Each structure stands twice: as structure tokens, then as C-alpha cells.
Amino acid sequence: MQLFLVSAGPGDPATLTAQARRAIESATDVVGYGLYLELLGALVAGKTHHESPLGREVERAGLALDLAARGRPTALISSGDIGIYAMASVVFELLDDRVNGRIANGDGQADWLAVDIEVVPGVSAMQAASSRAGAILGHDFCTISLSDLLTPWETIERRIHGAGRGDFVVSFYNPVSRRRDWQLGRARTILLDYRPPGTPVVLARNVSRDNESIRFLTLAELDCGEVDMFSLVCVGNSETRLVRTPSRPWVYTPRGYGGKPS
Amino acid sequence: MQLFLVSAGPGDPATLTAQARRAIESATDVVGYGLYLELLGALVAGKTHHESPLGREVERAGLALDLAARGRPTALISSGDIGIYAMASVVFELLDDRVNGRIANGDGQADWLAVDIEVVPGVSAMQAASSRAGAILGHDFCTISLSDLLTPWETIERRIHGAGRGDFVVSFYNPVSRRRDWQLGRARTILLDYRPPGTPVVLARNVSRDNESIRFLTLAELDCGEVDMFSLVCVGNSETRLVRTPSRPWVYTPRGYGGKPS
């Protein structure tokens, strides 16, 4: 009884690891958001598809556990890294609820705890954006989701202050949505208390997909009207630099040369 | 004139993306730390190897730029993600120095600015560790390198306080080395001011390599004597949970179910 939690990377199947590809190959059933399954093309052809709409994450995680518990090798697929703002946490939260008796012992659920789970990591949106732009994640960084659907805004704001005080490079996930339009502006205002208006910002949209766009801005120039739910916004720290080579600009954060073997 | 900055993942070649594999395949020359080239095995066979010891990062980056500028398609290879605490920043810093005249126009260097650079992202140590342990990176997180070889300790300490105040999950890179043995203990003491002693900690060593080990501890139990330079230490936030299923424990950070399409 096998469930693979598979990271599909930012979009282009070339960003999958060999391990992710093998996991998908060995599954009979694939579960995921329709658009992401589509991006995988031939890789998921011939498998039983269980597509589900946005926002039904708990249902999708439960379905994947059910399928695996019934003996069907299953791949639950997220874009980016499935362990980062994605489905892996939802699966483990369901298991936690089962172990602790918060979920009733319904049809098929008894066997969730017998499922073998393998989590397959992958390239998250911040890494895809950073690689296209240069190396903005080259030194200490943090990620903050601006979605306040299930996290109180006060918690998010405390994190933005923590990022500012700590001078972390910051990647904003879920910067805006149709219903959330002011959070990114507020985040920018907070960060401007801690770092200069000229701080480099990378605005990445649809990385490795059709209509990819990478824009280089400053923190002062960041106009939230240009950002949508397919965008990732990455703000440099006080040392992040833009360098204009003859062919193109790059943004990088110096790491200091010491430290880990590279 | 092509230079690929290639992420080799945590160790097992199955953690490379197809894009990374293709980049290496199209290079005649590979530049990297000997151990990491070894782990790649057949993938780098038949290519001209330029191994270099630890700690010679600037030299290694310059060599890779030189080779590419001389017309040899070259892959500069880092373990993990080359954009995260690794060689990509070093390359861009050298280019910055060239563009701004801080490096003299020596032999072969004139052409550095004509080199096409492609950065290929990959699985970083924190992602490998998180995937083996469950999903500890499931919500807002940060990374902090504890190496003070080139970053002042005051800056690092300010970041640990920022991480504590912001309640970020924290991945400590370069937690200890032969010459640095007290920094992790100090980091633990600071975090204990912000989060409970029972906070889950994942101690990951040699993930995806021989002798892989994953240990589950609490913040209070974290004994810095058990950590070495092949380890990554990941400390949960105030909501991170350990769940004991019949087969094994998992650690995850709940994401809240809202937000990005998964």
C-alpha cells in the first residue's frame, strides 16, 4: 500500500527529479489539480486520473490515502515542492487526526495507517525564480505566505517584521488572489521600515511555463497591481545587488565565501 | 560560450532534475568539489574533471568562467541547490567585480562577460531532510547559516532573534565544523526564549547518501555534540507536531488549508 507525495516542480516536466518521475511511473493512480496534471503530459498518460478543483485540499488528500489504502499505488502530485505550502502537510495532518481519534473510523479509513508514504522533494517556486534571476537566495532567506484564509493576519504581519529585523531575503508565496489585494502592499510598507527603497525585487510569473516573465524592480517600485496568483515576489536583503552585464541583468545575494563545501 | 550552474541535489543522482542531467551531459568540463563529482558517478564519466578542495570557492568559480570563456561548455556543480549557500552567488559576485572594474582585466577574463549562464535549480538539504521526516517545512520557514567565517556573529544572532520573533521554522545550515562548536548551542538557547522546550527538531545527516540518518528530537534535547558538518538541523515552529503512526513517526507543520493551488 504505497502513496507517493510527489513534487512536480514549477511547471516544465524537465524540472522533475528522476525520483519523482519513477514515483509517478510506479503509480496506477494520480491525484492532483487538473492544470498540474496537464503540464505533466505523457508522464501521466494511461493512469487513472483523479482531478480536483482548487481549494479542495483535504478532500484530495483523503482520496489519495483512500486509494493507496485500497491497494492502488498512488501519486499525489503538487506543483513546486509538495512539502512547501502544499499537500504533504495536509496528508500528515489527516494521519495525525486519525491517530488521535479526531477523525471517525469511516469506510476505508481504517487502513490509512497501513499506507507506506514516500515524500519526494522538488524545486519550489522560489528556487525557480531565483535561478532565472541569478542567485537572490544566496544567503539567509525566509518564505512567507500572504494568504490569510487560515492564518491570522497578525501572525503574518509578525513574520514580516521578523523578516525585516532579521534582514532575511523574503519570498512571498500567494502574494495576491482575486479576493486578497491589499496584503502585498502592506508587506512592502513594513519592509520599507527595515530596508532601503532601492532594494532589488524579483517578480517571477509562470516560471518554466508558457508566458514566463521575470521582472527586476526595486522595493519602492513594486506595484501590487502587476502581481497575480501565478506570481512569486522575492525581496532582497540589505546586501542583495543588481549587476548589469552586457547581455542582461542578474540579481544575487552575496553569501560570504566561507562555509559549506560547494 | 556556455556555463551551467548545476544543482546536484543532496547526494543520490536520482535527486537531480532532468534539466540538471541535460546540462551536465552537454558540458565537456565539470568543475566541483571532488566528493560531489564522485557521487555523480557515470554522469560525469568521460568529461574533463576540475576538482578542487573545500574552501577554494572563488578560485573554482573563476576557473569555471575561464573554461566557458575559452569556448568549453562547462558545468560548475554544487551539492544541494547551487543558488542556496553555494556557488551561484560566487560566480555572480565575480561578474559584478568585473563589470565594476574591481577585478583587473587578466588573461582570459575579458571574455567572462560574453559567457552565457544558465542556473539550474535543485533540491536543497532542507528539502531532502523535510521530505524524509514528513513535512516540517509545511508553513513559513527560514534558513540561517551558522558559519561566521564571513558573516559577523552579530548579524547571525540578529537573524536567529528574527526567526524566533517571527515563529519561523528554522533550518540551520553549516551548524558546526571542526573549528566552530558553540554556535548551535547559542542558537538553541536563543530559540528557547521564543518557543517551548518540546518543539520538534529534525536532525538529518547524509540524506540520500550512505549512512543516512534522520533523528527526531525536541529543542531541549538537541545536543550539539551529535551534530557535524554533514548535518542539517531543522527546528519546528510553535505549531509543528510529531505524529506517531504504527510504522514510524513523522514531523509536520500544518499549513492551514487555504492558499495556493496544490
Coordinates of C-alpha atoms in Angstrom, one line a residue:
Chain A
M1 CA 0.0 0.0 0.0
Q2 CA 2.0 2.9 -1.4
L3 CA 1.4 6.6 -1.5
F4 CA 4.0 8.9 -3.1
L5 CA 3.8 12.5 -2.3
V6 CA 5.4 13.9 -5.5
S7 CA 6.8 17.3 -6.2
A8 CA 6.2 18.3 -9.8
G9 CA 8.4 21.4 -9.8
P10 CA 7.4 24.8 -11.3
G11 CA 5.8 23.5 -14.5
D12 CA 8.2 22.2 -17.1
P13 CA 8.5 18.4 -16.7
A14 CA 12.3 18.8 -17.1
T15 CA 12.3 20.3 -13.6
L16 CA 11.2 16.9 -12.1
T17 CA 13.8 14.8 -10.4
A18 CA 14.4 11.2 -11.6
Q19 CA 13.0 10.1 -8.2
A20 CA 9.7 12.0 -8.9
R21 CA 9.5 10.5 -12.4
R22 CA 9.9 7.0 -11.0
A23 CA 7.3 7.5 -8.4
I24 CA 4.8 8.6 -10.9
E25 CA 5.7 5.8 -13.2
S26 CA 5.1 3.2 -10.5
A27 CA 1.6 4.6 -9.6
T28 CA -1.6 3.4 -11.2
D29 CA -3.5 6.4 -9.9
V30 CA -2.6 10.1 -9.9
V31 CA -4.4 12.7 -7.8
G32 CA -3.9 16.4 -8.3
Y33 CA -5.2 19.8 -9.5
G34 CA -6.2 19.5 -13.2
L35 CA -3.8 22.1 -14.6
Y36 CA -0.8 20.5 -13.0
L37 CA -1.6 17.0 -14.2
E38 CA -2.0 18.5 -17.7
L39 CA 1.5 20.0 -17.5
L40 CA 2.9 16.6 -16.9
G41 CA 1.6 15.4 -20.2
A42 CA 2.9 12.0 -21.3
L43 CA 4.2 11.2 -17.8
V44 CA 0.7 10.6 -16.5
A45 CA -0.9 9.2 -19.7
G46 CA -2.6 5.9 -19.2
K47 CA -3.0 6.3 -15.4
T48 CA -6.3 6.8 -13.7
H49 CA -6.7 10.5 -13.1
H50 CA -8.4 12.0 -10.1
E51 CA -8.5 15.7 -10.8
S52 CA -9.9 18.0 -8.3
P53 CA -10.6 21.8 -8.2
L54 CA -8.6 24.3 -6.3
G55 CA -9.3 24.7 -2.6
R56 CA -10.4 21.1 -2.0
E57 CA -7.1 20.1 -0.4
V58 CA -8.4 18.0 2.5
E59 CA -10.7 16.0 0.2
R60 CA -7.9 15.4 -2.3
A61 CA -5.5 14.2 0.5
G62 CA -8.2 11.9 1.9
L63 CA -8.9 10.5 -1.6
A64 CA -5.2 9.8 -2.1
L65 CA -5.0 8.0 1.2
D66 CA -8.1 6.0 0.4
L67 CA -6.8 4.9 -3.0
A68 CA -3.5 3.8 -1.5
A69 CA -5.2 2.0 1.4
R70 CA -7.3 0.1 -1.2
G71 CA -4.1 -1.2 -2.7
R72 CA -3.7 1.1 -5.6
P73 CA -0.2 2.6 -5.8
T74 CA -1.0 6.3 -5.9
A75 CA 0.9 9.5 -6.6
L76 CA -0.5 12.7 -5.0
I77 CA 1.1 15.5 -7.0
S78 CA 1.7 19.1 -6.1
S79 CA 3.4 21.8 -8.2
G80 CA 6.7 23.1 -6.7
D81 CA 7.9 21.2 -3.7
I82 CA 5.0 19.2 -2.2
G83 CA 6.5 19.8 1.3
I84 CA 6.4 23.6 0.9
Y85 CA 2.9 25.3 1.2
A86 CA 1.4 22.2 -0.4
M87 CA -0.2 18.8 0.0
A88 CA 2.3 16.9 2.2
S89 CA 1.2 18.8 5.4
V90 CA -2.4 18.1 4.6
V91 CA -1.8 14.4 4.4
F92 CA 0.1 14.3 7.7
E93 CA -2.5 16.4 9.4
L94 CA -5.1 13.8 8.3
L95 CA -2.9 11.0 9.7
D96 CA -2.5 12.9 12.9
D97 CA -6.3 13.3 13.2
R98 CA -6.7 9.5 12.6
V99 CA -4.0 8.5 15.1
N100 CA -5.5 10.8 17.7
G101 CA -9.1 9.8 17.1
R102 CA -10.3 13.2 15.8
I103 CA -11.5 11.5 12.5
A104 CA -14.1 8.8 12.8
N105 CA -13.3 5.3 11.5
G106 CA -15.2 5.6 8.3
D107 CA -15.2 3.4 5.2
G108 CA -11.7 2.6 4.1
Q109 CA -10.2 4.9 6.6
A110 CA -9.1 2.2 9.0
D111 CA -6.2 1.3 6.6
W112 CA -4.8 4.9 6.2
L113 CA -2.3 4.0 8.9
A114 CA -1.1 1.0 7.0
V115 CA -0.1 3.0 3.9
D116 CA 3.6 3.4 3.2
I117 CA 4.3 7.0 2.4
E118 CA 7.3 8.4 0.5
V119 CA 7.8 12.1 0.2
V120 CA 9.6 13.2 -3.0
P121 CA 11.1 16.7 -2.8
G122 CA 11.5 19.0 -5.7
V123 CA 12.1 22.5 -7.0
S124 CA 9.9 25.1 -5.3
A125 CA 8.7 28.4 -6.9
M126 CA 11.3 30.5 -5.0
Q127 CA 14.2 28.4 -6.4
A128 CA 12.8 28.5 -9.9
A129 CA 12.5 32.3 -9.7
S130 CA 15.9 32.7 -8.1
S131 CA 17.6 30.6 -10.7
R132 CA 16.1 32.6 -13.6
A133 CA 17.1 35.9 -11.9
G134 CA 20.6 34.9 -10.7
A135 CA 21.0 33.9 -7.1
I136 CA 18.8 36.1 -4.9
L137 CA 18.6 33.2 -2.4
G138 CA 22.3 33.1 -2.0
H139 CA 22.3 33.9 1.7
D140 CA 19.8 33.5 4.7
F141 CA 16.3 33.8 3.5
C142 CA 12.7 33.2 4.6
T143 CA 9.4 32.4 2.9
I144 CA 6.0 34.0 3.9
S145 CA 2.6 33.1 2.6
L146 CA 0.4 36.2 2.4
S147 CA -2.7 34.1 2.3
D148 CA -4.8 34.9 5.4
L149 CA -7.5 32.4 4.7
L150 CA -6.4 30.2 7.5
T151 CA -3.5 32.1 9.1
P152 CA -4.5 35.2 11.1
W153 CA -3.1 38.4 9.5
E154 CA -1.5 39.4 12.9
T155 CA 0.7 36.2 12.6
I156 CA 1.7 37.0 9.1
E157 CA 2.5 40.6 10.0
R158 CA 4.6 39.4 12.9
R159 CA 6.5 37.3 10.4
I160 CA 7.1 40.2 8.0
H161 CA 8.5 42.2 11.0
G162 CA 10.7 39.2 11.9
A163 CA 12.0 39.0 8.3
G164 CA 12.7 42.8 8.3
R165 CA 14.5 42.7 11.7
G166 CA 16.5 39.7 10.7
D167 CA 17.4 41.1 7.3
F168 CA 16.3 38.0 5.5
V169 CA 15.7 37.8 1.8
V170 CA 11.9 37.2 1.6
S171 CA 10.0 35.1 -0.9
F172 CA 6.3 35.9 -0.7
Y173 CA 4.1 33.0 -1.7
N174 CA 0.4 33.6 -2.5
P175 CA 1.1 37.3 -2.8
V176 CA -2.4 38.2 -4.1
S177 CA -5.6 36.5 -5.2
R178 CA -8.9 37.7 -6.6
R179 CA -10.1 38.2 -3.0
R180 CA -6.9 39.4 -1.5
D181 CA -5.4 42.6 -2.9
W182 CA -4.0 44.7 -0.1
Q183 CA -1.7 42.3 1.8
L184 CA 1.3 42.7 -0.5
G185 CA 1.2 46.5 -0.3
R186 CA 1.1 46.3 3.5
A187 CA 4.1 43.8 3.4
R188 CA 6.0 46.3 1.2
T189 CA 5.3 49.1 3.6
I190 CA 6.5 47.1 6.6
L191 CA 9.7 46.0 4.8
L192 CA 10.4 49.6 3.8
D193 CA 10.8 50.4 7.5
Y194 CA 13.8 48.0 7.6
R195 CA 15.5 48.2 4.2
P196 CA 16.1 50.9 1.5
P197 CA 13.7 51.7 -1.3
G198 CA 16.3 50.6 -3.8
T199 CA 16.4 47.0 -2.5
P200 CA 16.2 44.7 -5.5
V201 CA 13.0 42.7 -6.0
V202 CA 12.4 39.9 -8.4
L203 CA 8.8 39.4 -9.7
A204 CA 8.5 36.0 -11.3
R205 CA 5.5 34.7 -13.1
N206 CA 4.8 31.3 -14.7
V207 CA 8.4 30.2 -14.4
S208 CA 9.2 27.4 -16.8
R209 CA 5.7 27.6 -18.3
D210 CA 4.3 29.4 -21.4
N211 CA 4.4 33.2 -20.9
E212 CA 7.1 33.1 -18.3
S213 CA 8.1 36.5 -17.2
I214 CA 10.9 37.7 -14.9
R215 CA 11.0 41.4 -13.9
F216 CA 13.6 43.3 -11.9
L217 CA 12.2 46.1 -9.7
T218 CA 13.1 47.9 -6.6
L219 CA 11.1 47.6 -3.4
A220 CA 9.8 51.2 -3.9
E221 CA 8.7 50.3 -7.5
L222 CA 6.8 47.2 -6.5
D223 CA 3.3 47.8 -7.8
C224 CA 0.9 45.3 -6.4
G225 CA -1.5 45.8 -9.3
E226 CA 1.0 43.9 -11.5
V227 CA 1.1 40.8 -9.3
D228 CA -1.3 37.9 -9.6
M229 CA -1.8 34.4 -8.2
F230 CA 0.7 32.9 -10.6
S231 CA 3.5 35.3 -9.3
L232 CA 6.2 34.9 -6.8
V233 CA 7.7 38.1 -5.3
C234 CA 11.2 37.9 -3.9
V235 CA 12.7 40.8 -2.0
G236 CA 16.4 41.1 -1.5
N237 CA 18.1 41.8 1.8
S238 CA 20.3 44.8 2.5
E239 CA 23.2 43.3 0.6
T240 CA 21.4 42.0 -2.5
R241 CA 22.8 43.5 -5.6
L242 CA 21.7 44.0 -9.2
V243 CA 24.5 43.6 -11.7
R244 CA 24.1 44.7 -15.3
T245 CA 26.2 42.6 -17.7
P246 CA 26.3 43.5 -21.4
S247 CA 23.8 40.8 -22.2
R248 CA 21.3 41.0 -19.2
P249 CA 20.9 42.0 -15.6
W250 CA 21.3 39.5 -12.7
V251 CA 20.3 39.8 -9.1
Y252 CA 22.3 38.0 -6.4
T253 CA 22.8 38.0 -2.7
P254 CA 26.5 37.5 -1.7
R255 CA 27.0 34.5 0.5
G256 CA 30.3 35.3 2.0
Y257 CA 32.7 32.7 0.6
G258 CA 33.1 30.6 3.7
G259 CA 31.1 27.8 5.0
K260 CA 29.8 24.7 3.5
P261 CA 31.5 22.6 0.8
S262 CA 30.1 23.7 -2.5
Chain B
M1 CA 30.3 30.1 -24.6
Q2 CA 28.1 28.3 -22.1
L3 CA 28.4 27.9 -18.3
F4 CA 25.8 25.8 -16.5
L5 CA 25.5 26.3 -12.7
V6 CA 24.1 22.9 -11.8
S7 CA 22.4 21.8 -8.6
A8 CA 23.3 18.2 -7.9
G9 CA 20.8 17.7 -5.0
P10 CA 21.7 16.1 -1.7
G11 CA 23.7 13.2 -3.0
D12 CA 21.8 10.4 -4.8
P13 CA 21.9 11.2 -8.5
A14 CA 18.1 10.3 -8.6
T15 CA 17.6 13.6 -6.9
L16 CA 18.8 15.5 -9.9
T17 CA 16.3 17.1 -12.3
A18 CA 16.2 16.2 -16.0
Q19 CA 17.3 19.7 -16.7
A20 CA 20.4 19.3 -14.5
R21 CA 21.2 16.0 -16.1
R22 CA 21.0 17.5 -19.6
A23 CA 23.2 20.4 -18.6
I24 CA 25.9 18.0 -17.3
E25 CA 25.5 15.9 -20.5
S26 CA 26.1 18.9 -22.7
A27 CA 29.3 20.0 -20.9
T28 CA 32.8 18.9 -21.8
D29 CA 34.2 20.1 -18.5
V30 CA 32.9 19.7 -15.0
V31 CA 34.1 21.8 -12.0
G32 CA 33.4 20.9 -8.4
Y33 CA 34.4 19.6 -5.1
G34 CA 35.8 16.1 -5.5
L35 CA 33.4 14.2 -3.3
Y36 CA 30.4 15.6 -5.1
L37 CA 31.7 14.8 -8.5
E38 CA 32.3 11.2 -7.2
L39 CA 28.7 10.9 -6.1
L40 CA 27.6 11.7 -9.7
G41 CA 29.4 8.6 -11.0
A42 CA 28.6 7.7 -14.6
L43 CA 27.0 11.0 -15.3
V44 CA 30.4 12.8 -15.3
A45 CA 32.4 9.9 -16.8
G46 CA 34.5 10.9 -19.8
K47 CA 34.4 14.6 -19.1
T48 CA 37.4 16.7 -18.1
H49 CA 37.3 17.0 -14.3
H50 CA 38.5 20.0 -12.5
E51 CA 38.3 19.0 -8.8
S52 CA 39.1 21.5 -6.2
P53 CA 39.3 21.3 -2.4
L54 CA 36.9 22.8 0.1
G55 CA 37.2 26.5 0.8
R56 CA 38.6 27.5 -2.7
E57 CA 35.2 28.8 -3.9
V58 CA 36.4 31.9 -5.6
E59 CA 39.1 30.1 -7.5
R60 CA 36.7 27.4 -8.6
A61 CA 34.1 30.0 -9.8
G62 CA 36.9 31.8 -11.7
L63 CA 38.1 28.6 -13.3
A64 CA 34.6 27.7 -14.5
L65 CA 34.2 31.2 -16.0
D66 CA 37.6 30.9 -17.7
L67 CA 36.8 27.5 -19.2
A68 CA 33.5 28.7 -20.6
A69 CA 35.0 31.8 -21.9
R70 CA 37.6 29.7 -23.8
G71 CA 34.7 28.0 -25.5
R72 CA 34.4 24.8 -23.5
P73 CA 30.8 24.1 -22.4
T74 CA 31.3 23.9 -18.7
A75 CA 29.2 22.7 -15.7
L76 CA 30.0 24.1 -12.3
I77 CA 28.4 21.7 -9.9
S78 CA 27.3 22.2 -6.3
S79 CA 25.5 19.8 -4.0
G80 CA 22.0 20.8 -3.0
D81 CA 20.7 23.9 -4.8
I82 CA 23.6 25.8 -6.3
G83 CA 21.6 29.0 -5.6
I84 CA 21.4 28.4 -1.9
Y85 CA 24.6 28.8 0.2
A86 CA 26.5 27.7 -2.8
M87 CA 28.5 28.6 -5.9
A88 CA 26.0 30.6 -7.9
S89 CA 26.5 33.7 -5.7
V90 CA 30.2 33.4 -6.0
V91 CA 30.0 33.4 -9.8
F92 CA 27.7 36.5 -9.9
E93 CA 29.9 38.3 -7.4
L94 CA 32.9 37.8 -9.7
L95 CA 30.9 39.1 -12.7
D96 CA 29.9 42.1 -10.6
D97 CA 33.5 42.7 -9.8
R98 CA 34.4 42.5 -13.5
V99 CA 31.6 44.8 -14.6
N100 CA 32.5 47.4 -12.0
G101 CA 36.3 47.2 -12.6
R102 CA 37.2 45.7 -9.3
I103 CA 38.9 42.8 -11.0
A104 CA 41.8 43.6 -13.4
N105 CA 41.4 42.5 -17.0
G106 CA 43.7 39.5 -16.8
D107 CA 44.3 36.6 -19.2
G108 CA 41.1 35.2 -20.4
Q109 CA 39.0 37.3 -18.1
A110 CA 38.0 39.8 -20.8
D111 CA 35.5 37.2 -22.1
W112 CA 33.8 36.4 -18.8
L113 CA 31.1 38.9 -19.7
A114 CA 30.4 37.1 -23.0
V115 CA 29.6 33.8 -21.3
D116 CA 26.0 32.6 -21.4
I117 CA 25.0 31.5 -17.9
E118 CA 22.1 29.1 -17.1
V119 CA 21.3 28.4 -13.5
V120 CA 19.7 25.0 -12.9
P121 CA 17.9 24.8 -9.5
G122 CA 17.6 21.6 -7.4
V123 CA 16.8 20.0 -4.1
S124 CA 18.4 21.7 -1.2
A125 CA 19.4 20.0 2.0
M126 CA 16.4 21.4 4.0
Q127 CA 14.0 19.9 1.4
A128 CA 15.7 16.5 1.5
A129 CA 15.6 16.5 5.3
S130 CA 12.0 17.7 5.4
S131 CA 10.8 15.0 2.9
R132 CA 12.4 12.2 4.9
A133 CA 11.0 13.5 8.2
G134 CA 7.5 14.4 6.9
A135 CA 6.7 18.0 6.1
I136 CA 8.4 20.2 8.7
L137 CA 8.7 23.0 6.0
G138 CA 4.9 23.0 5.5
H139 CA 4.5 26.6 6.5
D140 CA 6.6 29.8 6.7
F141 CA 10.2 29.0 7.3
C142 CA 13.7 30.5 7.2
T143 CA 17.2 29.3 6.7
I144 CA 20.2 30.5 8.7
S145 CA 23.9 29.6 8.1
L146 CA 25.7 29.4 11.4
S147 CA 29.1 29.9 9.7
D148 CA 30.6 33.1 10.9
L149 CA 33.7 32.8 8.7
L150 CA 32.5 35.7 6.6
T151 CA 29.3 36.8 8.3
P152 CA 29.6 38.6 11.6
W153 CA 28.2 36.7 14.5
E154 CA 26.1 39.7 15.5
T155 CA 24.3 39.5 12.1
I156 CA 23.7 35.8 12.6
E157 CA 22.4 36.3 16.1
R158 CA 20.0 39.1 14.9
R159 CA 18.6 36.6 12.4
I160 CA 18.0 33.9 15.0
H161 CA 16.1 36.5 17.0
G162 CA 14.2 37.4 13.9
A163 CA 13.3 33.8 13.3
G164 CA 12.2 33.4 16.9
R165 CA 10.0 36.5 17.0
G166 CA 8.5 35.6 13.6
D167 CA 7.9 32.0 14.7
F168 CA 9.5 30.6 11.5
V169 CA 10.5 27.0 11.2
V170 CA 14.3 27.3 11.0
S171 CA 16.8 25.2 9.0
F172 CA 20.4 25.7 10.3
Y173 CA 22.9 25.2 7.5
N174 CA 26.6 24.7 8.5
P175 CA 25.6 24.1 12.1
V176 CA 29.1 23.1 13.2
S177 CA 32.5 22.5 11.8
R178 CA 35.8 21.4 13.3
R179 CA 36.6 25.0 14.3
R180 CA 33.0 26.1 15.2
D181 CA 31.4 24.2 18.0
W182 CA 29.5 26.7 20.2
Q183 CA 27.2 28.5 17.6
L184 CA 24.5 25.8 17.5
G185 CA 24.2 25.8 21.3
R186 CA 23.9 29.5 21.4
A187 CA 21.2 29.4 18.6
R188 CA 19.3 26.8 20.7
T189 CA 19.4 29.0 23.8
I190 CA 18.0 32.0 21.8
L191 CA 15.2 29.9 20.2
L192 CA 14.2 28.6 23.7
D193 CA 13.3 32.2 24.6
Y194 CA 10.7 32.1 21.9
R195 CA 9.4 28.5 21.7
P196 CA 8.7 25.6 24.1
P197 CA 11.4 23.0 25.0
G198 CA 9.2 20.3 23.4
T199 CA 9.4 21.9 20.0
P200 CA 10.1 19.2 17.4
V201 CA 13.6 19.1 15.9
V202 CA 14.8 17.1 12.9
L203 CA 18.5 16.2 12.8
A204 CA 19.3 14.9 9.3
R205 CA 22.7 13.6 8.3
N206 CA 23.9 12.4 4.8
V207 CA 20.4 12.4 3.4
S208 CA 20.2 10.1 0.3
R209 CA 23.8 9.0 0.8
D210 CA 25.3 6.0 2.5
N211 CA 24.8 6.2 6.3
E212 CA 21.8 8.4 6.0
S213 CA 20.3 9.2 9.4
I214 CA 17.2 11.0 10.5
R215 CA 16.6 11.7 14.1
F216 CA 13.6 13.2 15.9
L217 CA 14.4 15.3 18.9
T218 CA 13.0 18.2 20.9
L219 CA 14.6 21.6 21.1
A220 CA 15.6 20.9 24.7
E221 CA 17.2 17.5 23.7
L222 CA 19.3 19.0 20.9
D223 CA 22.8 18.0 21.9
C224 CA 25.3 19.9 19.8
G225 CA 27.9 17.2 20.3
E226 CA 25.9 14.9 18.0
V227 CA 25.9 17.3 15.1
D228 CA 28.6 17.5 12.4
M229 CA 29.3 19.3 9.2
F230 CA 27.3 16.7 7.2
S231 CA 24.2 17.5 9.3
L232 CA 21.2 19.8 8.8
V233 CA 19.3 20.9 11.9
C234 CA 15.7 21.9 11.4
V235 CA 13.7 23.3 14.3
G236 CA 9.9 23.5 14.1
N237 CA 7.7 26.5 14.9
S238 CA 5.2 26.7 17.7
E239 CA 2.7 24.6 15.7
T240 CA 4.9 21.9 14.4
R241 CA 3.8 18.4 15.5
L242 CA 5.2 14.9 15.9
V243 CA 2.7 12.2 15.0
R244 CA 3.4 8.6 15.8
T245 CA 1.9 6.2 13.3
P246 CA 2.1 2.5 13.9
S247 CA 5.0 2.2 11.5
R248 CA 7.0 5.3 12.2
P249 CA 7.0 8.9 13.5
W250 CA 6.5 11.9 11.2
V251 CA 7.0 15.6 11.9
Y252 CA 5.0 18.2 10.0
T253 CA 4.0 21.8 10.2
P254 CA 0.3 22.4 9.4
R255 CA -0.1 24.9 6.6
G256 CA -3.7 25.9 7.0
Y257 CA -5.6 24.5 4.1
G258 CA -6.1 27.7 2.2
G259 CA -3.9 29.4 -0.3
K260 CA -2.2 28.3 -3.4
P261 CA -3.4 25.7 -5.8
S262 CA -1.7 22.4 -4.8

